[in-house]
Amino acid sequence: MRVLGVDPGLTRCGIAVVDGAVGRKVTCVQVDVVRTPVDADLAVRLLAVSDAVEEWLDRHRPDAVAVERVFSQYNVRTAMGTAQAGGVVALAAARRGLPVVFHTPSEVKAAVTGSGRADKAQVTTMITKLLGLREAPRPADAADAIAIAVCHIWRAPMRNRLAEAEARAAEMARNHKARIAAASKRKTTT
Amino acid sequence: MRVLGVDPGLTRCGIAVVDGAVGRKVTCVQVDVVRTPVDADLAVRLLAVSDAVEEWLDRHRPDAVAVERVFSQYNVRTAMGTAQAGGVVALAAARRGLPVVFHTPSEVKAAVTGSGRADKAQVTTMITKLLGLREAPRPADAADAIAIAVCHIWRAPMRNRLAEAEARAAEMARNHKARIAAASKRKTTT
């Protein structure tokens, strides 16, 4: 499974392509940080992020795209820009019919360090180890993009189980409704 | 001047094309509300908004795109979706080289009602009057999209004056720097 992981942002957008599967070694195919000028118009910055992602999708043909979900309440203006960068990444993937999944920072941290409260340094350390890199990816946004892709690969079995459980629940609800409808029909006809 | 105004959103996205100029009558060419299914994936919803905007840009060929800027701190999840919808609108415009301006809700209210604190009903009343409509545009998101476009048209002279002032300030700063550099050069050579 090949995943494009993105740590969205306008000033720095981490982007990584990771190959792997549950129980197998994960390999980083490419990792980089896309930067856009702070003084440029928002629309121009979004276009730069979008163009970069389109290029990576063309070059690496991933099976899925994983994006970090933003929740910050601290700096609303920054959070909005980050959310918008994540939005244009999701849009580029959707245009190609690729599945896009948003992972929260704590899901990503828990997947690669075992703790949802791990700090950035811990995430970087684990990513360096897991991928057998000689040195830590720099800046932190690069390591984060790899971590998001790894999280997506490792959470795949859980996502599948969840999807199956949801499908079963929907099926049960449909059967239940059908039984009630049949019973009420019997009642009115008798 | 023809402006595409957008009140961004995933559940309801107001979209309007308005023709007009400062001191002239404003006319609404088309107004609608784009809806996307609440239970669809975020990426799919963003794609639906993007496709709709692309279609409107093709059909109406506006000179500029005006988008309402989101600032809400109340419901972060909704605010993020709204910001992302606004982001894909800005992206579509930027891809065509169109200028995109974000206006805050209070700028829009002030432009059409004279007060930045006007309520939704006031905005709808004024939009209905200003455009000489027989009835108020429904839902409110449609009226809001028209209001954003009108705000953009009416604020154009102010934007131009601001841009000129900024250009003059930048020019003055450059001249000042050049004078200092020349002075320090004279000092070192003497």
XYZ file of C-alpha atoms in Angstrom, chain A residues 16-154:
139
model
C 5.637 12.271 2.251
C 5.094 9.089 0.267
C 5.360 5.878 2.290
C 5.119 2.261 1.139
C 4.165 -0.482 3.577
C 1.602 -2.806 5.104
C 0.660 -3.916 8.599
C 3.387 -6.207 9.997
C 5.834 -5.293 7.220
C 8.598 -2.736 7.028
C 7.540 0.781 6.047
C 9.704 2.689 3.569
C 9.767 6.381 2.795
C 9.821 6.921 -0.982
C 10.122 10.720 -0.813
C 9.614 13.422 1.778
C 9.725 17.193 1.481
C 8.309 20.420 2.819
C 6.392 22.764 0.513
C 6.703 26.432 1.474
C 4.635 29.361 0.259
C 5.498 33.064 0.741
C 3.950 34.534 3.910
C 3.160 37.815 2.145
C 1.364 36.225 -0.840
C -2.421 36.231 -1.223
C -4.230 33.328 0.436
C -5.566 32.118 -2.934
C -2.055 32.133 -4.450
C -0.677 30.190 -1.473
C -3.463 27.600 -1.760
C -2.711 27.278 -5.469
C 0.988 26.636 -4.730
C 0.085 23.873 -2.230
C -2.435 22.394 -4.671
C 0.074 22.397 -7.568
C 2.715 20.669 -5.430
C 0.278 17.956 -4.307
C -0.958 17.377 -7.867
C 2.652 16.914 -8.955
C 3.331 14.391 -6.164
C 0.136 12.483 -7.017
C 1.252 12.294 -10.663
C 4.773 11.225 -9.766
C 4.023 8.635 -7.056
C 0.472 7.376 -7.812
C -0.452 6.576 -4.183
C -3.407 4.304 -3.269
C -4.684 6.707 -0.632
C -4.110 10.158 0.840
C -3.876 10.792 4.596
C -4.132 14.319 5.990
C -3.705 15.588 9.541
C -6.928 17.042 10.890
C -6.647 20.482 12.474
C -8.456 21.232 15.712
C -6.483 24.112 17.196
C -8.479 26.700 19.074
C -5.394 28.747 19.909
C -4.754 30.749 16.776
C -7.921 30.811 14.690
C -6.338 32.600 11.717
C -3.494 30.055 11.422
C -5.885 27.154 12.009
C -8.126 28.369 9.169
C -5.180 28.581 6.744
C -4.055 25.102 7.793
C -7.584 23.740 7.364
C -7.785 25.316 3.916
C -4.439 23.819 2.884
C -5.756 20.405 4.040
C -8.954 21.066 2.073
C -7.156 21.647 -1.229
C -5.105 18.464 -0.660
C -8.334 16.486 -0.089
C -9.843 18.085 -3.197
C -6.884 17.062 -5.399
C -7.206 13.465 -4.154
C -11.010 13.406 -4.593
C -10.618 14.660 -8.196
C -8.590 11.483 -8.896
C -11.056 9.242 -7.068
C -8.513 8.468 -4.335
C -9.718 7.759 -0.786
C -8.840 10.575 1.625
C -8.752 10.055 5.380
C -8.197 12.735 8.022
C -6.337 11.602 11.144
C -6.234 13.615 14.363
C -2.808 14.480 15.829
C -3.458 12.118 18.775
C -4.289 9.218 16.414
C -1.006 9.827 14.593
C 1.012 10.069 17.817
C -0.648 6.958 19.265
C 0.005 4.989 16.072
C 3.740 5.678 15.938
C 4.691 6.077 19.642
C 1.955 4.186 21.490
C 0.836 7.376 23.250
C -1.631 9.990 21.977
C 0.152 12.570 24.127
C 3.669 12.068 22.780
C 5.623 15.207 21.899
C 7.134 16.162 18.533
C 10.603 14.904 19.500
C 9.208 11.436 20.359
C 7.360 11.251 17.030
C 10.529 12.222 15.136
C 12.606 9.665 17.087
C 10.153 6.842 16.351
C 9.833 7.760 12.670
C 13.630 7.773 12.316
C 13.804 4.312 13.952
C 10.806 2.744 12.202
C 12.023 3.732 8.767
C 15.658 2.919 9.550
C 16.793 6.423 8.585
C 20.360 7.474 9.276
C 19.228 10.875 10.505
C 15.962 12.477 11.618
C 13.902 14.091 8.845
C 14.046 17.901 9.120
C 12.062 20.088 9.679
C 9.512 18.510 12.055
C 6.796 18.929 9.404
C 8.625 16.389 7.207
C 8.682 13.808 10.038
C 4.994 14.565 10.738
C 4.021 13.895 7.121
C 5.760 10.486 7.295
C 4.049 9.762 10.645
C 0.611 10.531 9.146
C 1.241 8.106 6.268
C 2.491 5.382 8.665
C -0.555 5.954 10.894
C -2.805 5.482 7.869
C -1.117 2.199 6.868
C -1.218 0.774 10.389
